Structures are given as structure tokens and as C-alpha cells.
Tab-separated table of C-alpha atoms in Angstrom:
chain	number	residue	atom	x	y	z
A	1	UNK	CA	0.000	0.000	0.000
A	2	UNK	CA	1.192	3.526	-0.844
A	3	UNK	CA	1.168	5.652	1.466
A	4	UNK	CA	3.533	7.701	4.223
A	5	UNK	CA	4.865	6.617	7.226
A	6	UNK	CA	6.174	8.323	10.265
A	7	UNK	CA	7.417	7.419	13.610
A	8	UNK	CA	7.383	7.447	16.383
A	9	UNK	CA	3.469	7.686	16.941
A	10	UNK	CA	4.436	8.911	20.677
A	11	UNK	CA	7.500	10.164	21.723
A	12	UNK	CA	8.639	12.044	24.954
A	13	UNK	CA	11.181	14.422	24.960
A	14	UNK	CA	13.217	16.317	28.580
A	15	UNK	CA	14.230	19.808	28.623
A	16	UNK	CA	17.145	20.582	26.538
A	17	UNK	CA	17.083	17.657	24.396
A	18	UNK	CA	16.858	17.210	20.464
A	19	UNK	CA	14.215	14.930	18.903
A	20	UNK	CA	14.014	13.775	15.707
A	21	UNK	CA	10.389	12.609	14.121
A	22	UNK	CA	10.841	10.526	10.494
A	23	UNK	CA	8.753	10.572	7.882
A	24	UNK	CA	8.723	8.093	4.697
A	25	UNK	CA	6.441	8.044	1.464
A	26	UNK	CA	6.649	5.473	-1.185
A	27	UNK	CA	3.935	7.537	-3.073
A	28	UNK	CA	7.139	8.845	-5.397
A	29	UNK	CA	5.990	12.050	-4.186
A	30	UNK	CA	8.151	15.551	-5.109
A	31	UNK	CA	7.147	17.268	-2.608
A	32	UNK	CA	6.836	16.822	1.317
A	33	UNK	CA	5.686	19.002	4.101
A	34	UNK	CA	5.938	19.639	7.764
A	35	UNK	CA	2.791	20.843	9.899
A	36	UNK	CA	2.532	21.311	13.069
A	37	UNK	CA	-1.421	21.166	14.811
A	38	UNK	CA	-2.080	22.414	18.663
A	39	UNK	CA	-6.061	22.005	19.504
A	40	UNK	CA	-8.094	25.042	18.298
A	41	UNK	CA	-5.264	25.959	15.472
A	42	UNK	CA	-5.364	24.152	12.541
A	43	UNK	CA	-2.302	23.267	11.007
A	44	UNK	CA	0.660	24.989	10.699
A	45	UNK	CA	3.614	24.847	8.504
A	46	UNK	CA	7.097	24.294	9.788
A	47	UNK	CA	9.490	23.384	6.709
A	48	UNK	CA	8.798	21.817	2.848
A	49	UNK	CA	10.487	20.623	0.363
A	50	UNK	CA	9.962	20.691	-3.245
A	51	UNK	CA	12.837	18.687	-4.313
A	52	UNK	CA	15.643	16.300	-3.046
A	53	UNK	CA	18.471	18.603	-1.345
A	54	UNK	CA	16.072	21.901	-1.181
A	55	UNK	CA	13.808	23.065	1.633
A	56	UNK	CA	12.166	26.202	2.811
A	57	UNK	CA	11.129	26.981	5.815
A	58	UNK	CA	7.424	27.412	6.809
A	59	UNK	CA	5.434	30.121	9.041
A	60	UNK	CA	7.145	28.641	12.051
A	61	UNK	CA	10.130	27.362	11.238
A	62	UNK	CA	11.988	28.604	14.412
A	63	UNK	CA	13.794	25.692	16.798
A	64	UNK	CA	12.869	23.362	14.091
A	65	UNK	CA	14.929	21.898	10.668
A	66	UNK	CA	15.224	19.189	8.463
A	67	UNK	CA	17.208	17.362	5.654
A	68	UNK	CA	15.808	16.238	2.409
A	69	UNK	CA	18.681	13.808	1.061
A	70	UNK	CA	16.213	11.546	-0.445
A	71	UNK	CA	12.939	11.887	-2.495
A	72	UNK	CA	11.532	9.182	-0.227
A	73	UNK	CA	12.439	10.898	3.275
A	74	UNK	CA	11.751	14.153	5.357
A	75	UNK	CA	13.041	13.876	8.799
A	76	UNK	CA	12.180	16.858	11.255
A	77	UNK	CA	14.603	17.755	14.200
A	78	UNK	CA	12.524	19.317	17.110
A	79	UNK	CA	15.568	21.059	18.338
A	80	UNK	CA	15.866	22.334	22.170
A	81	UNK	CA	15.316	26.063	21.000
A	82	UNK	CA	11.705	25.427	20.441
A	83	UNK	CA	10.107	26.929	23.483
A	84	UNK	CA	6.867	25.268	23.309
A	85	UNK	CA	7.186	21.782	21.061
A	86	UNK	CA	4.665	19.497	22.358
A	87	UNK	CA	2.100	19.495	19.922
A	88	UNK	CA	0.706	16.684	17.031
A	89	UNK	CA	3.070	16.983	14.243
A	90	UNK	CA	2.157	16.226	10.927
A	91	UNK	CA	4.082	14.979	7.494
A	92	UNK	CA	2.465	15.543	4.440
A	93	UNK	CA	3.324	14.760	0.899
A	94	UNK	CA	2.151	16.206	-2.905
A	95	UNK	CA	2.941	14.759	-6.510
A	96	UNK	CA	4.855	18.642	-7.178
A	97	UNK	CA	4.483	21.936	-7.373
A	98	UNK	CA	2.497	24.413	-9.788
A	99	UNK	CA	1.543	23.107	-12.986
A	100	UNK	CA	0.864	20.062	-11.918
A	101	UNK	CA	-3.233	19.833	-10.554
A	102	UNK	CA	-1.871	16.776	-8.345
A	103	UNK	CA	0.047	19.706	-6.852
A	104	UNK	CA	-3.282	20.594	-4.664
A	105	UNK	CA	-3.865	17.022	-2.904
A	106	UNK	CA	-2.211	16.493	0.309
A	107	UNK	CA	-1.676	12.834	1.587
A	108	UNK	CA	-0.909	12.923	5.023
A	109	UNK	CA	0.931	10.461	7.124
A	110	UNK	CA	-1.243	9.097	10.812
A	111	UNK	CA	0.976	12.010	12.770
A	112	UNK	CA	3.774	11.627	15.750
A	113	UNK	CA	2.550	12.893	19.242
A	114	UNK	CA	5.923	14.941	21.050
A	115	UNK	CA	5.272	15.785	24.677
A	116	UNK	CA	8.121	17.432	26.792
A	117	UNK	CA	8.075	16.368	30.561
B	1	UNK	CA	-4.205	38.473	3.931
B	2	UNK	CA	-2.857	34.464	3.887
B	3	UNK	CA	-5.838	33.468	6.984
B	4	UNK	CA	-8.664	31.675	6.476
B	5	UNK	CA	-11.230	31.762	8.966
B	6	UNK	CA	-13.818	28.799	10.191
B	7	UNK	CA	-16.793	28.551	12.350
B	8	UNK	CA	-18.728	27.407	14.324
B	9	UNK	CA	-15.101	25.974	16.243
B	10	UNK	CA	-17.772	22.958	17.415
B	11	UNK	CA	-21.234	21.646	16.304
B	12	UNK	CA	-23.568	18.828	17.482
B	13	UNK	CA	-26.230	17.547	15.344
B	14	UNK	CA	-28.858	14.693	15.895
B	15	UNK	CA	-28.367	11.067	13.115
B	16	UNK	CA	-29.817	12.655	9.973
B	17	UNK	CA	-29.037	15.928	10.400
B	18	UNK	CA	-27.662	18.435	7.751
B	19	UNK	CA	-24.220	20.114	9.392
B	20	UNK	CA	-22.861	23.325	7.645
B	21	UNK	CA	-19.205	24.435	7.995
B	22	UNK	CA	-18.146	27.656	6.418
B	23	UNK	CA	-14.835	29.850	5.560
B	24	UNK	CA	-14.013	32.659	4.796
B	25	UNK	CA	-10.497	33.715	2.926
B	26	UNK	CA	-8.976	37.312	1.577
B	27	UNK	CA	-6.476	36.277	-0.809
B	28	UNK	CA	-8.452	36.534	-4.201
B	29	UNK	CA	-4.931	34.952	-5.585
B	30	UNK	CA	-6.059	31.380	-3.784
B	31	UNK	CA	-7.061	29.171	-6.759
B	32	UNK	CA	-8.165	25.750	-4.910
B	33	UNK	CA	-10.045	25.089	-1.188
B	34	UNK	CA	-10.036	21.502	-0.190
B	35	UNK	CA	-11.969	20.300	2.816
B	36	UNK	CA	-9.912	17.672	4.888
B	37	UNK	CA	-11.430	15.053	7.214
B	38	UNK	CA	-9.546	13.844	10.781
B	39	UNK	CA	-10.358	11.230	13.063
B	40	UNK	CA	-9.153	11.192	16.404
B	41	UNK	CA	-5.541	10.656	16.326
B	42	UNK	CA	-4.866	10.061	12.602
B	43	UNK	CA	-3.655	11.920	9.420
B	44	UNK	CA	-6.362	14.693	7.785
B	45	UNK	CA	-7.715	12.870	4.509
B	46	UNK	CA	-8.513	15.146	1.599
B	47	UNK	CA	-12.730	14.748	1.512
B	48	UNK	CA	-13.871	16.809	-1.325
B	49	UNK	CA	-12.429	19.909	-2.817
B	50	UNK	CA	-13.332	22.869	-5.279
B	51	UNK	CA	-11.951	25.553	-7.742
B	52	UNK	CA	-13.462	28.756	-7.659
B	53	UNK	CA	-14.653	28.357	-11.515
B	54	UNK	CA	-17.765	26.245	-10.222
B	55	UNK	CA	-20.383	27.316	-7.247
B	56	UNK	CA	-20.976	24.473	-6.052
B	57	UNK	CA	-19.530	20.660	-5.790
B	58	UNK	CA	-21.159	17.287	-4.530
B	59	UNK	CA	-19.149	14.116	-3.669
B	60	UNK	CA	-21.439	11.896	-2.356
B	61	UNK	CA	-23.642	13.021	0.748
B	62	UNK	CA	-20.672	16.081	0.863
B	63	UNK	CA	-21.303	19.248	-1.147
B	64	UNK	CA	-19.250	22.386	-1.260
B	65	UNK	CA	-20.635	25.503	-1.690
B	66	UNK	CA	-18.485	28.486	-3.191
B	67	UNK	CA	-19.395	32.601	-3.041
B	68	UNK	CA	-16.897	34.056	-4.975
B	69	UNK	CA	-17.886	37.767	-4.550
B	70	UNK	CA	-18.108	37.109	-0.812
B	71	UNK	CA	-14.671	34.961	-0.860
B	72	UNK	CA	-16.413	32.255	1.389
B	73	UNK	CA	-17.123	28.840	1.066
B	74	UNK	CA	-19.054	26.264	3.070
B	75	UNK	CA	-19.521	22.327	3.450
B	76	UNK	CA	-22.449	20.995	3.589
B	77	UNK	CA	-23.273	17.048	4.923
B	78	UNK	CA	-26.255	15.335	4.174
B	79	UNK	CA	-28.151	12.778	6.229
B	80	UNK	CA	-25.415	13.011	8.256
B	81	UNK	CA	-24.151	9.886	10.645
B	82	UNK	CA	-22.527	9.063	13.571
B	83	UNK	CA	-19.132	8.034	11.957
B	84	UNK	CA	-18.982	11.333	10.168
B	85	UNK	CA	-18.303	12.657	13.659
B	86	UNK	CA	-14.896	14.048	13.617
B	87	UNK	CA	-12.911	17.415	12.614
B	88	UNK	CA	-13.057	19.381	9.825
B	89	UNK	CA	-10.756	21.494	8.123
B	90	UNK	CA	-11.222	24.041	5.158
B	91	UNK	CA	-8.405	25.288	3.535
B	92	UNK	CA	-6.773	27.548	0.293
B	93	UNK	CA	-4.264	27.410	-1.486
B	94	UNK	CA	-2.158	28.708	-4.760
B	95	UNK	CA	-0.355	26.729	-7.693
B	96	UNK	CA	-0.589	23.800	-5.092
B	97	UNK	CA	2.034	25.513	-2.672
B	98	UNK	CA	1.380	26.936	0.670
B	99	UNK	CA	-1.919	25.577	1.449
B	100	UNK	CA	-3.483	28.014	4.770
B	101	UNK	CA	-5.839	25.886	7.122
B	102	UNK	CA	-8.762	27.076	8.482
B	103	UNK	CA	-8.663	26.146	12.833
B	104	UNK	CA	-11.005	23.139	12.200
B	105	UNK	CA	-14.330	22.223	12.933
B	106	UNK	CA	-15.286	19.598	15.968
B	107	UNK	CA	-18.464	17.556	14.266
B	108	UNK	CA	-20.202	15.414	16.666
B	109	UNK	CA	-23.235	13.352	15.397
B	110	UNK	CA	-25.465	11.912	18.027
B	111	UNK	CA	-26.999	8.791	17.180
């Protein structure tokens, strides 16, 4: 089954430490996303990546990053300058970019829970 | 200019029932608005989505309907069921990049 992967489901992070969340597709997907989603938010965009070796950050980029070293992975570092990281986080993927109308559908992996004691 | 706005934030309706979740948006430069689906603790799943070309959009017992002029849109659910009790989200987006999320929608269907 196609589809994207990402683990851990639940993870648990101390103050001060860096934790990173992984995210696979075999969907041979361009492009692959980052959101972050607190209750009463929505979904928010941390880093994406268009194409292998590229990323840009999202509207909250800041104590987060990532790698893109292969089409098939997106890994996200929750570094220990995020004030605030426990939240749901989210990996998405899309066939590509503008022109491509596959551009606008979002498959999205079952989400990793972070909670800082 | 990039927010898009959703209400009601929660809504309970009996088995049957016909739930309505609308949007709002400002950028006139968005060019597709997806609805997404979420279960407790699982992925958002794309449900049914619409290009502002068309005014409205059904998918089964899901229909989209789309005010350009007013820049809103809503999502309508017919006969609706217990297992269609979960969040919502509306969102926009442009040349399939930067897709904005609306805060979601809590839809609980009593049986």
C-alpha cells in the first residue's frame, strides 16, 4: 500500500534535548511538508520541500529543521530552541508543485505525538 | 491576507441531520479550497475539494458551496451519521504551494 509513514506515533522528549520525528512516502511524491497542529489551530507549517536537497522553511520554522537527502524521506529535528514543542506533528506529501493539478492534494501520514516532561 | 477563517469551532447535530461548515479567505490569488477530514488521532484525509470556476460541488452526501464575490465557502453534509463525527478542516491554497488551514471544525453526530 502507498502511502507515508512516520514514527514514532508517541514520543517524549526532557528539557534541553533534540528529537528527531521521520517521515517516509513510497507515493514517489516531489514534494513533502511539515505541519505542526495544537487544539483550536489548525495546522501549521514548519518546513517543505519541493525537491531532493532543497527546503524552505514554513510560518514557524523557528527551533525546528530538516534534511531532504532523499525523495523518499523528510526527517524533522525538534531542536531544544523550540520553546513550546509538544504538539501533534504532521508529514504531508504532494505529486509537485504548480503546474501540476496533483500539486493541490495532500496525503498525510497518521501524525507523531511529542510531549516534553 | 494568507488566513482563512472557520466557524462554528464545534457543532452537534442529531443522526440525519444536515451540518454546515463555512470559511471565509482574503487572498483573491487562492485558486483551490479543499476540505480535509480527521479522526481522532490520525492523518487529515482530503474529503472533497473545489476551484473557484464552479459554485458548487457534490461528492457523495458532501457538497461544497463556493461565493466568490463574498470569498467564502461552506460544506455541507447530508443525512449526516454518527461516523462522520470528527474534525473538519477548510483550507486555500495557490499553484498547489502553501496551502493556509482554516482552525477546524469539531463535528459530533449523536446517534
Amino acid at each position: 500500500d502507498g502511502g507515508i509513514t512516520q514514527s514514532p506515533k508517541y514520543l517524549f522528549r526532557k528539557e534541553g534535548q533534540n528529537v528527531t520525528l521521520s517521515c517516509e512516502q513510497n507515493l514517489n511524491h516531489d514534494a513533502m511538508y511539515w505541519y505542526r497542529q495544537d487544539p483550536g489551530q489548525g495546522l501549521r507549517l514548519i518546513y517543505y520541500s519541493q525537491i531532493v536537497n532543497d527546503f524552505q522553511k514554513g510560518d514557524i520554522a523557528e527551533g525546528y529543521s530538516v534534511s531532504r537527502e532523499k525523495k523518499e524521506s523528510f526527517p524533522l529535528t525538534v531542536t531544544s530552541a523550540q520553546k513550546n514543542p509538544t504538539a501533534f506533528y504532521l508529514c504531508a506529501s504532494s505529486i509537485g508543485a504548480f503546474p501540476s493539478s496533483g500539486a493541490n492534494v495532500l496525503t498525510f501520514g497518521a501524525g507523531s505525538r511529542l510531549t516534553v516532561l | 491576507q494568507q488566513q482563512v477563517k472557520q466557524s462554528p469551532q464545534s457543532l452537534i447535530v442529531q443522526k440525519g441531520g444536515i451540518p454546515i461548515i463555512n470559511c471565509a479567505y482574503e487572498n483573491t490569488a487562492f485558486d483551490y479550497f479543499p476540505w480535509y477530514q480527521q479522526f481522532p488521532g490520525k492523518g487529515p484525509a482530503l474529503l472533497i475539494a473545489i476551484r473557484p470556476d464552479v459554485s458548487e460541488k457534490k461528492e457523495g452526501r458532501f457538497t461544497i458551496s463556493f461565493n466568490k464575490s463574498a470569498k467564502q465557502f461552506s460544506l455541507h453534509i447530508m443525512d449526516s451519521q454518527p461516523g462522520d463525527s470528527a474534525t473538519y478542516f477548510c483550507a486555500a491554497s495557490r499553484y498547489g504551494q502553501n496551502f493556509v488551514f482554516g482552525p477546524g471544525t469539531r463535528l459530533s453526530v449523536l446517534p
